[in-house]
Coordinates of C-alpha atoms in Angstrom, one line a residue:
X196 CA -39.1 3.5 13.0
X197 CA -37.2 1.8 15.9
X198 CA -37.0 -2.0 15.2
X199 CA -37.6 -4.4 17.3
X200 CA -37.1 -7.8 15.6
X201 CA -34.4 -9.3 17.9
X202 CA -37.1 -9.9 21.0
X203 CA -38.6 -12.9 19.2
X204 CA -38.7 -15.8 21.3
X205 CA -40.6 -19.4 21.2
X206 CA -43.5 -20.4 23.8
X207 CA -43.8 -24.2 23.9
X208 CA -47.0 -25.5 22.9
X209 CA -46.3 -28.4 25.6
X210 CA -46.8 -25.2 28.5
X211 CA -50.2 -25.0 30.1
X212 CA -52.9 -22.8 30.0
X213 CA -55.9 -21.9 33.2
X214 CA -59.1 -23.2 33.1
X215 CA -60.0 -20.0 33.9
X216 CA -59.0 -18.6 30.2
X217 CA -60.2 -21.8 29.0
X218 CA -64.2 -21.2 30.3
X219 CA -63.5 -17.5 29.6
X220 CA -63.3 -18.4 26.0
X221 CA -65.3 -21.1 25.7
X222 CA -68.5 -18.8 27.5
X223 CA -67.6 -16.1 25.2
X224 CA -68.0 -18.6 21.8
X225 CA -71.7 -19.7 23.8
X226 CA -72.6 -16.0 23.7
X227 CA -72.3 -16.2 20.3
X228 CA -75.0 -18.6 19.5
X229 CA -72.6 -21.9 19.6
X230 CA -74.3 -24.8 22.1
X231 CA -71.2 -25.9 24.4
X232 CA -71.7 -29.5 23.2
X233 CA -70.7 -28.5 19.7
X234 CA -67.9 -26.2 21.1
X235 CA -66.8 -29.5 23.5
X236 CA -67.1 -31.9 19.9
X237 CA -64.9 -30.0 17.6
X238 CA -62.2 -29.3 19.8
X239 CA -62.4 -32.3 21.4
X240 CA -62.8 -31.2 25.1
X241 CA -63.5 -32.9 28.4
X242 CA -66.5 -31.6 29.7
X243 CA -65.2 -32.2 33.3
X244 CA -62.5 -30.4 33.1
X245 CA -64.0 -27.0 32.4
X246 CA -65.4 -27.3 35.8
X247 CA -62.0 -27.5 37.3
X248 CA -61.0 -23.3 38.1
X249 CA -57.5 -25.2 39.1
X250 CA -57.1 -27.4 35.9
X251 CA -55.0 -26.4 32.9
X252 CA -55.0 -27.3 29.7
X253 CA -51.4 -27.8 27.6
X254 CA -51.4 -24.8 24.9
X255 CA -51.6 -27.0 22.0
X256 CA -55.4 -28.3 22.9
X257 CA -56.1 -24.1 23.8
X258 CA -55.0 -23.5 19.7
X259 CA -57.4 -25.8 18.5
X260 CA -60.5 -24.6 20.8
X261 CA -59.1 -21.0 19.3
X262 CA -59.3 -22.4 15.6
X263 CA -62.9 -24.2 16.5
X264 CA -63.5 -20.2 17.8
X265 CA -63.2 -18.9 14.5
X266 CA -65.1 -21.7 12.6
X267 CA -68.1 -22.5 14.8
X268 CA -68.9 -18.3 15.2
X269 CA -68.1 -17.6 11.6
X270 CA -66.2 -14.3 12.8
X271 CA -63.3 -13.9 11.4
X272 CA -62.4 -10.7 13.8
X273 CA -63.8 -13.0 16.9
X274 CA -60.7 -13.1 18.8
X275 CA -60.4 -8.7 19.4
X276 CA -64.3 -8.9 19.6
X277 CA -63.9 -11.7 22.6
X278 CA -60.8 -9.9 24.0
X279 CA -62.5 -6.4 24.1
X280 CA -65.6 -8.0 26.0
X281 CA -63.5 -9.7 28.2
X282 CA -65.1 -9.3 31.4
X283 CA -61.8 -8.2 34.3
X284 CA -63.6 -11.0 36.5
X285 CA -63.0 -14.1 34.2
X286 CA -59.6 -13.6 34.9
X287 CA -59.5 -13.1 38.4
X288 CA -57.7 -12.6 41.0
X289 CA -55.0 -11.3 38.7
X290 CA -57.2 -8.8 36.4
X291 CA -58.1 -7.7 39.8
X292 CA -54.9 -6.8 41.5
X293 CA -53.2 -5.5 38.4
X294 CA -56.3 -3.2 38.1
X295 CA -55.0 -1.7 41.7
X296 CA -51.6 -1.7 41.0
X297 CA -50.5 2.0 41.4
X298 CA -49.1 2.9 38.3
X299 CA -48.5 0.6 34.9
X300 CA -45.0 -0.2 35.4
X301 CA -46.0 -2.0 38.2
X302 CA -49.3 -3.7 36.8
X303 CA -46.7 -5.0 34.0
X304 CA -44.0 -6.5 36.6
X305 CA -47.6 -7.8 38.1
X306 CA -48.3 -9.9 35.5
X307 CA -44.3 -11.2 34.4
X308 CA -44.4 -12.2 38.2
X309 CA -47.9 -14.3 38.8
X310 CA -48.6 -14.8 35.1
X311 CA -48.0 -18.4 36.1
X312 CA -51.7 -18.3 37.7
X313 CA -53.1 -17.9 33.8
X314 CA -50.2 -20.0 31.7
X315 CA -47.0 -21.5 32.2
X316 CA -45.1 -19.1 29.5
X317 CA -46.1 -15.5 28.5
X318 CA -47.1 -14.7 25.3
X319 CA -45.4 -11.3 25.4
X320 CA -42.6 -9.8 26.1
X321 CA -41.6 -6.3 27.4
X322 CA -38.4 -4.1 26.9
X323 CA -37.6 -0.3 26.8
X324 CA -35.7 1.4 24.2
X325 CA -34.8 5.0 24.5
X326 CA -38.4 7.2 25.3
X327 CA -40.3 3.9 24.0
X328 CA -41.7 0.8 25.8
X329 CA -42.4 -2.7 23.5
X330 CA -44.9 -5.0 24.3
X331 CA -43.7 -7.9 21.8
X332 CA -45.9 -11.1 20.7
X333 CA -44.0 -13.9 20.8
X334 CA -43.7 -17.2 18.4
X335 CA -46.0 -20.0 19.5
X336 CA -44.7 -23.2 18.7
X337 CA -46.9 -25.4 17.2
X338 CA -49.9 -22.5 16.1
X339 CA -51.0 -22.3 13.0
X340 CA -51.0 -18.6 11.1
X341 CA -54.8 -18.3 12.2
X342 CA -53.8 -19.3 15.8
X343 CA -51.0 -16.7 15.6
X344 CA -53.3 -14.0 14.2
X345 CA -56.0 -15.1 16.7
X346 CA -53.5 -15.0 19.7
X347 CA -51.7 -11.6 18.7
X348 CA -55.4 -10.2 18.4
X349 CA -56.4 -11.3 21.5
X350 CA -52.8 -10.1 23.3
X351 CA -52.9 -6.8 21.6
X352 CA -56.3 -6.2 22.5
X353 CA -56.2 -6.8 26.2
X354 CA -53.3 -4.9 26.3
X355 CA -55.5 -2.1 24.8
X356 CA -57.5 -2.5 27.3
X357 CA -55.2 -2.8 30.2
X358 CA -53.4 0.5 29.2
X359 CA -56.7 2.2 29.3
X360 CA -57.2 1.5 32.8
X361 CA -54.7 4.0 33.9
X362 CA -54.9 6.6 31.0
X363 CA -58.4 6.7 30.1
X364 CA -59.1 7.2 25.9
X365 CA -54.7 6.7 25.5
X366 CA -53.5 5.0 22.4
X367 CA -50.2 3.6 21.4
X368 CA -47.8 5.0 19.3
X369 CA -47.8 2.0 17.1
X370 CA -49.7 -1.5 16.6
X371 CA -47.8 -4.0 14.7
X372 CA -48.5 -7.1 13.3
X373 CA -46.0 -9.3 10.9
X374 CA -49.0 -11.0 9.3
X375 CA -50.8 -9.1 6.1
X376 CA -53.8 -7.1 6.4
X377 CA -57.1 -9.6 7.1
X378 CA -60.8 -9.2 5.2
X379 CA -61.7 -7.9 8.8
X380 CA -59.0 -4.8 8.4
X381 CA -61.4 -2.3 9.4
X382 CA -61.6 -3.4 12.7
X383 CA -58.3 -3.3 13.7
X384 CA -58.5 0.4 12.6
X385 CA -62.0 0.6 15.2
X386 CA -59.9 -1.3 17.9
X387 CA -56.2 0.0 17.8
X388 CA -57.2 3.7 16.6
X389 CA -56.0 3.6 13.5
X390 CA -52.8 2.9 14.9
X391 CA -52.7 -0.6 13.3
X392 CA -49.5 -1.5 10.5
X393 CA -49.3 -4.8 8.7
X394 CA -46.4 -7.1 7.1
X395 CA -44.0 -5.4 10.2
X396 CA -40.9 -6.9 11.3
X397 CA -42.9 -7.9 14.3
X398 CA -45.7 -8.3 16.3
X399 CA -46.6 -6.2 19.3
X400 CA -47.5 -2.3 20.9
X401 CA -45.3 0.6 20.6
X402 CA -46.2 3.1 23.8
X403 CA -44.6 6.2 25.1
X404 CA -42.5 5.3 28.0
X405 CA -43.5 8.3 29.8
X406 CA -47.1 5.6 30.2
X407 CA -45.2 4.0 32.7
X408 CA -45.9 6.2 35.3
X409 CA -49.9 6.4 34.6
X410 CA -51.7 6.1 37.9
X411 CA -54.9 3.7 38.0
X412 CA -58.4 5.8 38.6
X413 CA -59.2 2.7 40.6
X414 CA -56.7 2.3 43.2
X415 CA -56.6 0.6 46.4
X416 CA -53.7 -0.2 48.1
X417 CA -54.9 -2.0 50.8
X418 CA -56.7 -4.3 48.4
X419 CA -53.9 -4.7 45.9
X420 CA -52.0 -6.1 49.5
X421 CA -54.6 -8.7 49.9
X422 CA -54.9 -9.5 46.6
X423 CA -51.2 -10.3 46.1
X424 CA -51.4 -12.0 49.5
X425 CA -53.7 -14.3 48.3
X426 CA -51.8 -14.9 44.8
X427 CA -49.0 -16.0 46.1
X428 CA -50.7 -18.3 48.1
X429 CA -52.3 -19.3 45.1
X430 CA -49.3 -19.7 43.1
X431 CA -47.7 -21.6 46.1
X432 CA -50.4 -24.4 46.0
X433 CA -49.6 -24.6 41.9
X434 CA -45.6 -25.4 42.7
X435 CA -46.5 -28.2 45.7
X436 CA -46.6 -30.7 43.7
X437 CA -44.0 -29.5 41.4
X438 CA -40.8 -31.6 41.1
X439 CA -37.4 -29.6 41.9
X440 CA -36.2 -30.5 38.6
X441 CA -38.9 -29.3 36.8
X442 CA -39.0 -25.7 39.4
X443 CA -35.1 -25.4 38.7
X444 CA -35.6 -26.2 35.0
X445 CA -37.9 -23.2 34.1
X446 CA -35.8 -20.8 36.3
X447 CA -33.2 -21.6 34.4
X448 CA -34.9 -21.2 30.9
X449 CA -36.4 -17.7 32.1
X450 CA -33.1 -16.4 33.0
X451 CA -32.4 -16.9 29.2
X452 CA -29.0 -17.9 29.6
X453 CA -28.8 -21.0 31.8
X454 CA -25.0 -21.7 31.7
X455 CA -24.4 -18.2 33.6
X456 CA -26.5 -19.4 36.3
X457 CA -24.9 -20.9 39.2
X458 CA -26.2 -23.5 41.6
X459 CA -26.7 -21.2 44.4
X460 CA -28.3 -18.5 43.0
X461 CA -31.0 -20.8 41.8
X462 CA -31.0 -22.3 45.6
X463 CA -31.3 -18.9 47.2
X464 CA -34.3 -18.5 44.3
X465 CA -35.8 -21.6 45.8
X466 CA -35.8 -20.6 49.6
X467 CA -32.8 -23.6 49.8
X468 CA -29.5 -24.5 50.8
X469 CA -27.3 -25.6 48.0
X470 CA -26.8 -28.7 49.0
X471 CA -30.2 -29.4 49.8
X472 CA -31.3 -28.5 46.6
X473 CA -28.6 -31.2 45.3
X474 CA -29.9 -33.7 47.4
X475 CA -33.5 -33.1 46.3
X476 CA -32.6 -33.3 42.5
X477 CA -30.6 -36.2 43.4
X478 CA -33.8 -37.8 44.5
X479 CA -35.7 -37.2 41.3
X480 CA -32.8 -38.6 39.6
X481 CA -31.3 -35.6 38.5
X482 CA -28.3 -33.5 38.7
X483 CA -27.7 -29.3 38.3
X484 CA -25.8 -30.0 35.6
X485 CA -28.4 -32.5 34.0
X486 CA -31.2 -29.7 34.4
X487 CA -29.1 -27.1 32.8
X488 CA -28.6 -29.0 29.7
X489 CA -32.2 -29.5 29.4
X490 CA -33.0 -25.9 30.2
X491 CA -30.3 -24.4 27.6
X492 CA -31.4 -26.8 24.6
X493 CA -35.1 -25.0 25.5
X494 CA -33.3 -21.7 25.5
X495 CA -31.0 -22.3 22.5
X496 CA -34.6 -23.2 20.3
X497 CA -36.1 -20.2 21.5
X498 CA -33.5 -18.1 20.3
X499 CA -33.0 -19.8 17.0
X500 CA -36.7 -18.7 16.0
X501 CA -34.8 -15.5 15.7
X502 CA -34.0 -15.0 12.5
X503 CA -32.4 -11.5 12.8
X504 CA -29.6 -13.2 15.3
X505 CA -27.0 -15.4 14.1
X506 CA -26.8 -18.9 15.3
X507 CA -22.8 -17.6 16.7
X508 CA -24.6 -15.0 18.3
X509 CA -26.9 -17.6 20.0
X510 CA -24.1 -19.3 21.0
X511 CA -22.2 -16.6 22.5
X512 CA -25.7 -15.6 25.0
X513 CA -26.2 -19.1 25.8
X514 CA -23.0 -18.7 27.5
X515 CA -20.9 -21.2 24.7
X516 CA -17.0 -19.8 23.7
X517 CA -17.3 -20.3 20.1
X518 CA -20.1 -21.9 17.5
X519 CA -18.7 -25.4 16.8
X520 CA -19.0 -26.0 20.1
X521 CA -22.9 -24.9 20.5
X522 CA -23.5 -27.1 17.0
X523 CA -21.8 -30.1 18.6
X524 CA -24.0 -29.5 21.7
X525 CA -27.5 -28.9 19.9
X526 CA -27.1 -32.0 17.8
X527 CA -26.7 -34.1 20.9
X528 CA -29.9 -32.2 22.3
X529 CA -31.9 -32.5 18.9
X530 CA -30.6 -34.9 16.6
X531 CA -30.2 -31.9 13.8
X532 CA -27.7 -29.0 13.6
X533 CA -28.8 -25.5 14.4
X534 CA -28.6 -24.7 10.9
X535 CA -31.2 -27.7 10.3
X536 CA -33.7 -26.0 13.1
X537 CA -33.7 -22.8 12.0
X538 CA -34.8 -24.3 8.6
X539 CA -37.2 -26.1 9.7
X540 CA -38.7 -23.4 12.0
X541 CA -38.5 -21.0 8.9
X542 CA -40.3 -23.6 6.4
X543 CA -42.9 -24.3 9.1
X544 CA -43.8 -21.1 9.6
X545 CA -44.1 -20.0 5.9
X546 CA -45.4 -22.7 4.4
X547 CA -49.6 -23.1 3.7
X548 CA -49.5 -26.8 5.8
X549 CA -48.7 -24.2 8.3
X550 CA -52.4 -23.7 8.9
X551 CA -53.2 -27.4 9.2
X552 CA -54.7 -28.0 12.9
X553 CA -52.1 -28.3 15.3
X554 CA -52.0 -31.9 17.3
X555 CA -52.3 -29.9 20.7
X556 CA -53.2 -26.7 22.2

């Protein structure tokens, strides 16, 4: 079997999360017999805020309403049973326009390019590989395993869901999950077709690449226009009151090698002169190179949650000539040596405190 271990990457449990996925969830746990005022109580939500469409909520707090998800309903398989029941319109206007996206290639660049209208950081990510397409979970920092199992659940499910939208009845070639088999096993085998493999490398869907080119039965290209029209306007009013440093920051971290950016390429990204762009860092207190320090000690812990890539390697992507001089770097970032993260990340993640409720969502 192809292996895919080398995608892993981090999402920080400091990035933010839509209200919309918030209510979404929060109406689903209702349906299942929960009053909202114990749901609000045990994870410690602010009853204002769900009526807020344009609030978010930092990922840490949406891992502990996930964890109060599988306690309060008692369902242990709660998060594929929420995810396949998940109505398109919770999530709109993006469930909308990547429903009329013309094919699934371009429903998946949909979502990579407005995601930021549901979360900050995607909890996926896609690559290609010969005649295969991966759609990889990612490592959520911060989640406990029942958070990560919840999470991949719900991910895996949606995208079961998504895919069926332009091949009706299609499965993947593979569903894979690092975490064992659960008590609730059998449903994974209802959900995923049988197609569901435990204790993997990693965590995500295998699919035919030829899938790509799947055409949605519900297609409307002049709607799809409008919809995207109105995204972007929507994603425009998100980044107003953004600062530059923080804008410049996460187009640096998504380019996943921040050193190999240069200042104008991030200015022509921005709709701005170099030197304005200078000017308006400048005036938050901030230079280019100040931002791209902070942006590759960001990159440099996602790609230490690789375990599979060696910390030279890391070094060597993130655009550093040789190791000594990432270590020296990290440690003025961190306080620890790269060594010390990736031990830390590695004892986290397998040790049973693991599953103590995180301090955010």
């Amino acid at each position: 079997m192809t292996q895919f271990g080398s995608e892993r990457s981090l999402v920080s449990s400091e990035s933010t999360i839509s209200m919309r996925v918030v209510r979404a969830l929060v109406h689903a746990i209702e349906r299942a017999g929960v009053p909202r005022w114990k749901i609000i109580q045990s994870a410690r939500l602010t009853p204002e805020a769900l009526d807020n469409l344009d609030a978010r909520m930092q990922r840490g707090e949406f891992y502990r309403l996930c964890e109060a998800a599988l306690d309060l309903t008692g369902d242990p398989a709660f998060a594929l049973h929420w995810s396949e029941q998940l109505a398109a319109t919770a999530l709109d206007p993006i469930a909308s326009l990547v429903a009329h996206s013309e094919d699934l290639g371009q429903a998946l660049q949909t979502l990579s390019q407005y995601h930021r209208l549901l979360c900050d950081d995607l909890g996926y990510r896609v690559s290609e590989q010969k005649d295969q397409l991966l759609l990889h979970c990612v490592t959520l920092e911060g989640a406990s395993e029942r958070v990560q199992r919840f999470m991949a659940e719900a991910t895996a499910t949606r995208f079961m869901g998504l895919i069926r939208v332009f091949r009706s009845g299609a499965l993947p070639e593979r569903v894979s999950f690092e975490l064992g088999a659960p008590a609730h096993e059998a449903e994974y085998a209802r959900v995923f077709g049988g197609r569901a493999h435990f204790n993997e490398p990693f965590t995500g869907i295998v699919l035919d690449r030829e899938l790509l080119s799947a055409h949605s039965a519900v297609r409307d290209a002049e709607l799809h226009d409008s919809l995207r029209a109105f995204v972007e306007q929507r994603i425009a009013s998100l980044t107003e009151g953004m600062s530059y440093t923080v804008r410049v920051r996460d187009l640096l971290v998504r380019h996943g090698a921040p050193r190999r950016v240069s200042m104008p390429e991030i200015a022509r990204a921005l709709g701005l002169s170099e030197r304005t762009l200078r000017r308006r860092l400048e005036s938050e207190g901030n230079t280019f190179a100040e931002v791209v320090s902070t942006a590759l000690s960001i990159a440099a812990r996602r790609c230490l949650c690789d375990e599979q890539r060696t910390i030279q390697e890391t070094a060597y992507e993130l655009g550093f000539t040789d190791k000594t001089a990432f270590h020296r770097a990290f440690k003025r970032w961190t306080g620890i040596t790269p060594a010390e993260f990736r031990r830390s990340h590695t004892d986290q993640h397998d040790s049973p405190a693991a599953e103590a409720h995180p301090v955010l969502t």
